[in-house]
Coordinates of C-alpha atoms in Angstrom, one line a residue:
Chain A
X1 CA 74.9 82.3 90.1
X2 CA 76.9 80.3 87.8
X3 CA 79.3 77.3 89.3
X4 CA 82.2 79.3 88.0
X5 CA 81.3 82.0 90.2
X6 CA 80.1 80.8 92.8
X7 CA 83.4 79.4 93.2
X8 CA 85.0 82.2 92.5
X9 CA 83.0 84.1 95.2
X10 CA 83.5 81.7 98.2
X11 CA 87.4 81.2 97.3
X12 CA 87.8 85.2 98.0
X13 CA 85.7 84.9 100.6
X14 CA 87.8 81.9 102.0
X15 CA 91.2 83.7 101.2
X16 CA 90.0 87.3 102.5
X17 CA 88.9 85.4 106.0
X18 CA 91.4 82.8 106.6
X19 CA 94.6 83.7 104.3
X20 CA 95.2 82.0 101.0
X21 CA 98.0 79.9 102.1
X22 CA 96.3 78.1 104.3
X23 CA 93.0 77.1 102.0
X24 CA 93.8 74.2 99.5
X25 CA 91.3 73.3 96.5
X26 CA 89.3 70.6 98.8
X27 CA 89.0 73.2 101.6
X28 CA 87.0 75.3 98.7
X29 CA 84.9 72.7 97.6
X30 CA 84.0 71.9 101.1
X31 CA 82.8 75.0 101.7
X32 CA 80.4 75.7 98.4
X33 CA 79.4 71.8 99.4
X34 CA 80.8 71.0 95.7
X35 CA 82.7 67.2 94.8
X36 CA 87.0 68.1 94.0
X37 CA 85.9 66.7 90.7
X38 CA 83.6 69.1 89.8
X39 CA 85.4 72.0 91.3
X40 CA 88.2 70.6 89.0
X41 CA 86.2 70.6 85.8
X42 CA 86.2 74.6 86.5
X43 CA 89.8 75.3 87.4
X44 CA 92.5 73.0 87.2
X45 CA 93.6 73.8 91.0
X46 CA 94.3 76.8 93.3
X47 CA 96.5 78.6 90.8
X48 CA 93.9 78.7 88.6
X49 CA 92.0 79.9 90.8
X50 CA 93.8 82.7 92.2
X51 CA 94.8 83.7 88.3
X52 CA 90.8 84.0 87.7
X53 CA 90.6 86.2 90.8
X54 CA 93.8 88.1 89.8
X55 CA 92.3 88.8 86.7
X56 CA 89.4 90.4 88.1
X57 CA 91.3 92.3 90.2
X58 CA 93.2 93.5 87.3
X59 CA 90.7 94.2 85.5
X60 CA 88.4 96.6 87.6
X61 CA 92.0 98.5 88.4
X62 CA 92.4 99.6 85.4
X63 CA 89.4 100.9 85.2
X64 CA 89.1 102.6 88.0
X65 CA 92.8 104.1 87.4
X66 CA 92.1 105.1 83.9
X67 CA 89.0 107.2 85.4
X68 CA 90.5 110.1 86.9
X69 CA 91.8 112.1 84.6
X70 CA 90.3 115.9 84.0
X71 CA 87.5 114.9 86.9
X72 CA 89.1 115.3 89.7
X73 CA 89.3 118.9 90.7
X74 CA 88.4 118.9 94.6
X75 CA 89.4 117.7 97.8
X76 CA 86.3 116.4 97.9
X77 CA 86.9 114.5 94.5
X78 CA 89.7 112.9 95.9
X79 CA 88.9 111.8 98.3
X80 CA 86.1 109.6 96.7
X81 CA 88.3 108.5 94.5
X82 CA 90.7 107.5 97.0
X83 CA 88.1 105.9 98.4
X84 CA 86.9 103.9 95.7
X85 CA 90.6 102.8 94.7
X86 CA 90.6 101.5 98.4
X87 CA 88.0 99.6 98.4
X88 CA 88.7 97.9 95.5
X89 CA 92.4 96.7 96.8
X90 CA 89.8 95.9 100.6
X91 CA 87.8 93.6 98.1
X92 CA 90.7 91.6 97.1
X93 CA 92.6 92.4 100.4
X94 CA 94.3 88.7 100.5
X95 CA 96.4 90.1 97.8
X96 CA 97.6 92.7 100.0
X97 CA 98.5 91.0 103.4
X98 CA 101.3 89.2 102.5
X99 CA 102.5 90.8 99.5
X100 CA 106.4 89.9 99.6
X101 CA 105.5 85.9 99.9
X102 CA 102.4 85.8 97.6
X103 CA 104.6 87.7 94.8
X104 CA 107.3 85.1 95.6
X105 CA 105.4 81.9 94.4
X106 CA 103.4 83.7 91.6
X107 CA 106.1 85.4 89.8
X108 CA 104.0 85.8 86.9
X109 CA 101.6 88.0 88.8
X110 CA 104.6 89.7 90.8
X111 CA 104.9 91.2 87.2
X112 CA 101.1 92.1 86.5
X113 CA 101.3 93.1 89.9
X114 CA 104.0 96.4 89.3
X115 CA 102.0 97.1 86.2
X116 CA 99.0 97.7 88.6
X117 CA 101.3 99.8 91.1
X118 CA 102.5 101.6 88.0
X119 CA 99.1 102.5 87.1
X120 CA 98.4 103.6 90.1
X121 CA 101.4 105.9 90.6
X122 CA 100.5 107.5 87.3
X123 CA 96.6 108.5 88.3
X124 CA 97.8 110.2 91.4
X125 CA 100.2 112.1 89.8
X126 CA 97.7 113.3 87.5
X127 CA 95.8 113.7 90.2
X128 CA 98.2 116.1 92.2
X129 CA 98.8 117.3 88.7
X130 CA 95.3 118.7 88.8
X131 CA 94.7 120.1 91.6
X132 CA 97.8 122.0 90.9
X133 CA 96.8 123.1 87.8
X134 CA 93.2 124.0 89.3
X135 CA 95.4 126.0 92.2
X136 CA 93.7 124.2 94.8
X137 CA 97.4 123.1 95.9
X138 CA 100.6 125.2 95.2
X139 CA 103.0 121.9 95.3
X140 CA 106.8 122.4 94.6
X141 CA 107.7 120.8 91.9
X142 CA 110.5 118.7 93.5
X143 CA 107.8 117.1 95.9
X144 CA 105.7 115.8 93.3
X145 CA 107.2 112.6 93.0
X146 CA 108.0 112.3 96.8
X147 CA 104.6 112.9 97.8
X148 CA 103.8 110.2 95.4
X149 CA 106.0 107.9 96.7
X150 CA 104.6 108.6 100.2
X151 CA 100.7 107.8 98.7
X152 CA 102.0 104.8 97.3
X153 CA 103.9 103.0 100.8
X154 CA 100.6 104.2 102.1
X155 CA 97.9 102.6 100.0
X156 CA 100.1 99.6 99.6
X157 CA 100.6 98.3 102.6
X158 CA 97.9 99.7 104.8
X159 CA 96.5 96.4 105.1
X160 CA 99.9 94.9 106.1
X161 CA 99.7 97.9 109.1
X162 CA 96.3 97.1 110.0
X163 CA 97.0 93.5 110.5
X164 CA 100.2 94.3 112.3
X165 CA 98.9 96.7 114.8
X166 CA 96.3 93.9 115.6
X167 CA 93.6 96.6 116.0
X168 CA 90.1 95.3 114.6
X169 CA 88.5 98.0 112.2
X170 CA 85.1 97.5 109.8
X171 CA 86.2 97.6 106.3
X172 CA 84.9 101.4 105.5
X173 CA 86.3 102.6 108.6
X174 CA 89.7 101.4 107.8
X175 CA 89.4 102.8 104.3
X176 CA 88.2 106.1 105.4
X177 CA 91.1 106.5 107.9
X178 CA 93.5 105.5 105.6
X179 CA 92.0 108.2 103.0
X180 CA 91.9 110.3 105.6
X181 CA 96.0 109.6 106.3
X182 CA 97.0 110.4 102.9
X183 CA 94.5 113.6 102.4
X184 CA 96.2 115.2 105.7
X185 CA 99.3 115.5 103.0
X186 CA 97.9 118.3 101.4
X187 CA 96.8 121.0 103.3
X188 CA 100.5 122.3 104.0
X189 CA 100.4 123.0 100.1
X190 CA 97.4 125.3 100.3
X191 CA 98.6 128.3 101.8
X192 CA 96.1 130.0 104.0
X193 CA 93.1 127.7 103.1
X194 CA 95.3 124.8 104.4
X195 CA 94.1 125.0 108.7
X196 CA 90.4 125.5 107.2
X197 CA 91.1 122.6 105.1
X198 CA 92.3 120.4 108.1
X199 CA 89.1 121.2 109.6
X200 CA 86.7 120.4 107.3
X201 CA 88.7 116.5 106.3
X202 CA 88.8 116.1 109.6
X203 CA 85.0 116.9 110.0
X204 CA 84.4 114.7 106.9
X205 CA 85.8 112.0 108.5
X206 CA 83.8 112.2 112.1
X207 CA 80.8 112.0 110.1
X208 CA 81.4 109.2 107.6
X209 CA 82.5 106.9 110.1
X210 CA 80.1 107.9 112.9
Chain B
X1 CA 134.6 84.7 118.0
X2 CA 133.1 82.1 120.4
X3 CA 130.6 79.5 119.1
X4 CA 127.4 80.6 120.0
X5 CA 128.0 84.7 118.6
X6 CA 129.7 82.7 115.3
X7 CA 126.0 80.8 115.4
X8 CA 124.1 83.8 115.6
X9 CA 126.4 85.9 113.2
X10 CA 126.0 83.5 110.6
X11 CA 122.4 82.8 110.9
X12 CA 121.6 86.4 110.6
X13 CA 123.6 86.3 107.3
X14 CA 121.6 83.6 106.2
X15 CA 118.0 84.9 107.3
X16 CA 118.8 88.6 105.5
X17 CA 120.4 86.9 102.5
X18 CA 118.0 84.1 101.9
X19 CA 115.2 84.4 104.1
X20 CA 114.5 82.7 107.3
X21 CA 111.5 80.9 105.8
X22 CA 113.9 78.5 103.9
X23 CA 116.7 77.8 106.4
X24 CA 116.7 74.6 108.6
X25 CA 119.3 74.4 111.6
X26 CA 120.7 71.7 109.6
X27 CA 121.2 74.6 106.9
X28 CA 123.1 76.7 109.5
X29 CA 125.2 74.4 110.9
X30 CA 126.4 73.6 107.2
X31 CA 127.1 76.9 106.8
X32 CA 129.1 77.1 110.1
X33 CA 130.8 73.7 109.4
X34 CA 130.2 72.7 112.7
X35 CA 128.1 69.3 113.4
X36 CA 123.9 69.6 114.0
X37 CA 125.1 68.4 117.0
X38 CA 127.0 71.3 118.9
X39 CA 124.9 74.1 117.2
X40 CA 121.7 72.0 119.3
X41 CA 124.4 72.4 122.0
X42 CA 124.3 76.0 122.3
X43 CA 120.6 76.6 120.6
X44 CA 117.7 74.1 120.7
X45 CA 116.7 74.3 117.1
X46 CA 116.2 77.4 114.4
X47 CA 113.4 79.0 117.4
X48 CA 116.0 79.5 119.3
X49 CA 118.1 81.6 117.5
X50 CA 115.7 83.6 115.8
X51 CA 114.6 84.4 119.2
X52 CA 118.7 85.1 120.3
X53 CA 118.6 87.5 117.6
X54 CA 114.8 89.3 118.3
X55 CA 116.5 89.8 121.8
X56 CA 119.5 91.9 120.4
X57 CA 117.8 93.5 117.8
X58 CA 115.5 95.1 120.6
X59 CA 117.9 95.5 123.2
X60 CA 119.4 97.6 120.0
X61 CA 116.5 99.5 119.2
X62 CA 115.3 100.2 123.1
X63 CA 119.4 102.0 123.6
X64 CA 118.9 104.4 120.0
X65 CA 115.2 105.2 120.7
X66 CA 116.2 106.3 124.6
X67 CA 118.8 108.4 122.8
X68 CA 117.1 111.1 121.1
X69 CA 115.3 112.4 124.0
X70 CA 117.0 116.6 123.6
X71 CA 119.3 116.0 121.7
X72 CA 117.6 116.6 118.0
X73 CA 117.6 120.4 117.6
X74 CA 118.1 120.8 113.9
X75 CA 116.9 118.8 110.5
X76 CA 120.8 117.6 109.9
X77 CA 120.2 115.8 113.8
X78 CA 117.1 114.2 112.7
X79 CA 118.8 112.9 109.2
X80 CA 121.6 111.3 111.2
X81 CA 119.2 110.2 113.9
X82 CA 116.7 108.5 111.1
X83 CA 119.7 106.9 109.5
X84 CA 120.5 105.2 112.2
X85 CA 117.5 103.7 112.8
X86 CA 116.8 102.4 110.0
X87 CA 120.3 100.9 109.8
X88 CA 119.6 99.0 112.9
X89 CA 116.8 97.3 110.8
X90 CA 118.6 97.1 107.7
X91 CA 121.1 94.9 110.1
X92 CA 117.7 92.9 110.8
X93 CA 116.1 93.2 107.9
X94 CA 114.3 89.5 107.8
X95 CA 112.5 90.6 110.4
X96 CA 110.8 93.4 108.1
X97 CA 110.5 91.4 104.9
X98 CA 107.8 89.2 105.6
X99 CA 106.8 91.0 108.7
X100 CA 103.1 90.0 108.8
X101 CA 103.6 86.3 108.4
X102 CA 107.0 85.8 110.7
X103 CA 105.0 87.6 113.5
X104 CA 101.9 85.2 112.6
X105 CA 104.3 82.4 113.4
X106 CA 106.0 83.5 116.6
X107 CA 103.2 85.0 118.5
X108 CA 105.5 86.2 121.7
X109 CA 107.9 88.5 119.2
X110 CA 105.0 90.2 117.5
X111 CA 103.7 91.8 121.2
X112 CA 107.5 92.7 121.4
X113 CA 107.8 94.2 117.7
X114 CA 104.7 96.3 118.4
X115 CA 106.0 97.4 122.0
X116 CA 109.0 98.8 119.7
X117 CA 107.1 99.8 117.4
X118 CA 105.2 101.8 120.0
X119 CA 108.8 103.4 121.5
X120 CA 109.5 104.3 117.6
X121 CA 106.2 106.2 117.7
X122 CA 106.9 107.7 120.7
X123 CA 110.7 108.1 120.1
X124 CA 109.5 110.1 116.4
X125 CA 106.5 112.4 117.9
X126 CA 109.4 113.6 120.5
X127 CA 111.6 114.7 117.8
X128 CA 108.5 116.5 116.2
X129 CA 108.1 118.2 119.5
X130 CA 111.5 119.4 119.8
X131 CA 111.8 120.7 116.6
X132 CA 108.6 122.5 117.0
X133 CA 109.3 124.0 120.6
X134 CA 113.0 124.8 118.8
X135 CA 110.4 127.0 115.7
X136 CA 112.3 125.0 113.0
X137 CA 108.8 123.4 112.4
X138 CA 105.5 125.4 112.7
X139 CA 103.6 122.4 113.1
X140 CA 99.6 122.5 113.6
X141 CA 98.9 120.5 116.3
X142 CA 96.5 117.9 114.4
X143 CA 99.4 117.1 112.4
X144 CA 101.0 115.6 114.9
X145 CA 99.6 112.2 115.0
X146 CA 99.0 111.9 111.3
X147 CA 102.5 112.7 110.6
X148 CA 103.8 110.5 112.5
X149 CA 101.5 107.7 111.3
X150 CA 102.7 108.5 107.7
X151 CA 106.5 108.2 109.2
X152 CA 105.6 104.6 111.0
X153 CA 104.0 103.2 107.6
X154 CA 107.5 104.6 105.5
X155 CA 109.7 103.0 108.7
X156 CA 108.1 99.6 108.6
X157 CA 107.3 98.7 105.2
X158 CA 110.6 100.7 103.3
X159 CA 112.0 97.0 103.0
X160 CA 108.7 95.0 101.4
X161 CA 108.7 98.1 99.6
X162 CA 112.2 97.4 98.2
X163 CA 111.6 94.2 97.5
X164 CA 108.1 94.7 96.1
X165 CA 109.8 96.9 93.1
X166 CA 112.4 94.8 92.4
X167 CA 115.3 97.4 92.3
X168 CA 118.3 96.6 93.4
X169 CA 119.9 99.1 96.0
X170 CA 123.0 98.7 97.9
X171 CA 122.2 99.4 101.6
X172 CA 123.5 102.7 102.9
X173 CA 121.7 104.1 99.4
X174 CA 118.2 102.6 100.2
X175 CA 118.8 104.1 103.8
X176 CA 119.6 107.4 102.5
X177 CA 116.5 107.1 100.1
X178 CA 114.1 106.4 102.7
X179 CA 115.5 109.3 105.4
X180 CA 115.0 111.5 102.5
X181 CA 111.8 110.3 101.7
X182 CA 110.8 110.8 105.3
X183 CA 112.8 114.1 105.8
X184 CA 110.7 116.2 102.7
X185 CA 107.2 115.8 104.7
X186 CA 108.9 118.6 106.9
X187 CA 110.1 121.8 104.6
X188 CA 106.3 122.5 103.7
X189 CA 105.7 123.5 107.9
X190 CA 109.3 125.4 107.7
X191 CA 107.4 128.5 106.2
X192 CA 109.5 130.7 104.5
X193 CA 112.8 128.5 105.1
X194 CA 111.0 125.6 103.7
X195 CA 112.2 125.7 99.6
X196 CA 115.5 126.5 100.7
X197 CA 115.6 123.6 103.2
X198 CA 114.1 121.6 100.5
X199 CA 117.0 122.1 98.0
X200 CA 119.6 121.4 101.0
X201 CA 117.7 117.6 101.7
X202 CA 118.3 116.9 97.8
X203 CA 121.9 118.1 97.8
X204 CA 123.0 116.2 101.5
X205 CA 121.0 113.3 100.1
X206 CA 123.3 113.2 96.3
X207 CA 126.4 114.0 98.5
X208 CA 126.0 110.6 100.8
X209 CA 125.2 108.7 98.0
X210 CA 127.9 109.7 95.2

C-alpha cells in the first residue's frame, strides 16, 4: 500500500476508534511509525487529512445513492440496499458521532455534507416511489415525505443513539437492527400482506445476525 | 429574582443561545454584571451550574412523564402531551445539541439522561397502550417496541437535526413540526379512520402554526 494510503487507512482507523478530536497529526504518525515530516510531505496537517477522507466518503455516496433507481422492487431489495448505504456511513462512522461539532469547525464540509443528505433523501423517495408504483406498498401520498423524514433522523443519527445508549453492538449487527428499525415502517402500508410481512423481516433479521 | 435563580436564568440563555462549549464563568458573570467573585459565591465554577440546571431539567421531565399515566385517551391528548415534552427540552435545548460529547464530558449526567431517557420510553409505550386498549390504535403487538424506538430516535435528535439543516425555525413551530412528525406514524394502524385522521394532523398542525 502506498504512504498516501496507508495514512489514509490508519487516520480512519484512529478517528473511528478514539474520535477525531482527540488524534492530532503526530498521534497519526506515531501510529503508522512514520516521521511528522514525512507524514507532512503527504498532507499538510489534519485538515487535510480529514478533506482526503471526506472525499472518499463522498465519493462512494454518490455512487451508491445514484444506484437505486428502477432496481429496487422488493422488500428484500431494500433492504440490501439499506444495508449497503449503512455500512458505508459505519465505514466512516467518525463523521457521524458528533455531527453538530465536526460540521461546526469544517464549514466547508457542513455544505458537502447536506448535499450528501440531500442525495440521500432523494434515493429513498424513489425508493418508496417504487415500491409504490410496483404495489408492493399502497402509501398515502401525504406520508411520502413524512416517512422520509422519519428514514432520514433514523439513518443519521443512529450512530449518535448507539453511542448514547452505551450498549456495545458488532458493526453488522448494528446495521442490520437499524435496517431492521426503518423496514418495520412499511408493513402498515401493505394491506393484508403487512402481519406476514412483519414476520418474515423479523425472521430475516434472527437469521442474519444469529 | 435572587442571585443564584438570576445565575442560573442567565446561564441557560447563554448555553441555548451560544453553546455551553464556549462559555467560561467569567463569561457569565459578565453577562450578569456581577463580579467572578460572588457568582463563585453561590456556584463553584461553570460544573456547577450546568449541573444546577441538569437537576431542574429532570426534576421537570420526572413531574410531565408521571403525568400521562390514564390520562391520554384520544390523538388530540397525545399532540398536547408530545408538545409538552418536547418544549421542556426546547427550554434545555444545549443539553440536546451536542448530546454525545456534553455527556462524554460529564459522565454522572449521562447515567441520569439515559435514566430519563428510559422514563420517556416507558412514559411513550404507555400512551401506545392506552390508545390501543381505548381501539383508537389497532396496533400489532411487535410494533410496539419498534415504534417506540422510531419515536425515541425523532425525540432526541429533532434538535441536531435542526441544526444539522440549517433552517431557521422559531420554537413553538419546530415543536409543532416534530409532534406532527411523530403523530403521522399513527393513522396507518387507525384502519378505516386513518386518512381522515390523517388530514385532521395536517390541518391542527397549519392552525398552531399560522
Amino acid at each position: 500500500m502506498k504512504t498516501r494510503d496507508r495514512i489514509l487507512h490508519v487516520s480512519l482507523l484512529l478517528f473511528n476508534e478514539e474520535g477525531e478530536a482527540q488524534q492530532t497529526a503526530v498521534d497519526i504518525s506515531n501510529a503508522l511509525d512514520i516521521s511528522p515530516g514525512n507524514l507532512y510531505y503527504h498532507f499538510k496537517g489534519k485538515d487535510a487529512i480529514i478533506h482526503a477522507l471526506f472525499d472518499r466518503f463522498e465519493d462512494e455516496m454518490r455512487i451508491i445513492l445514484s444506484g437505486s433507481r428502477g432496481r429496487i422492487t422488493s422488500l428484500e431489495d431494500s433492504w440490501v440496499y439499506l444495508y449497503i448505504i449503512l455500512e458505508e456511513i459505519y465505514d466512516f462512522r467518525f463523521f457521524y458521532r458528533d455531527l453538530g461539532l465536526l460540521l461546526d469547525r469544517y464549514p466547508d464540509l457542513a455544505k458537502r455534507f447536506r448535499t450528501i443528505l440531500s442525495r440521500m433523501r432523494t434515493a429513498l423517495v424513489d425508493v418508496l416511489d417504487e415500491l409504490t408504483a410496483g404495489s408492493v406498498l399502497r402509501l398515502d401520498p401525504r406520508l411520502r415525505e413524512v416517512l422520509t423524514d422519519q428514514f432520514m433522523t433514523t439513518l443519521t443519527f443512529w450512530l449518535a443513539e448507539d453511542h448514547l445508549n452505551a450498549d456495545s453492538h458488532d458493526g453488522p449487527t448494528l446495521i442490520h437492527r437499524t435496517v431492521l428499525q426503518v423496514m418495520c415502517l412499511l408493513p402498515p402500508y401493505m394491506g393484508d400482506r403487512g402481519a406476514e410481512t412483519l414476520t418474515d423481516l423479523f425472521e430475516h433479521y434472527d437469521t442474519v445476525v444469529a
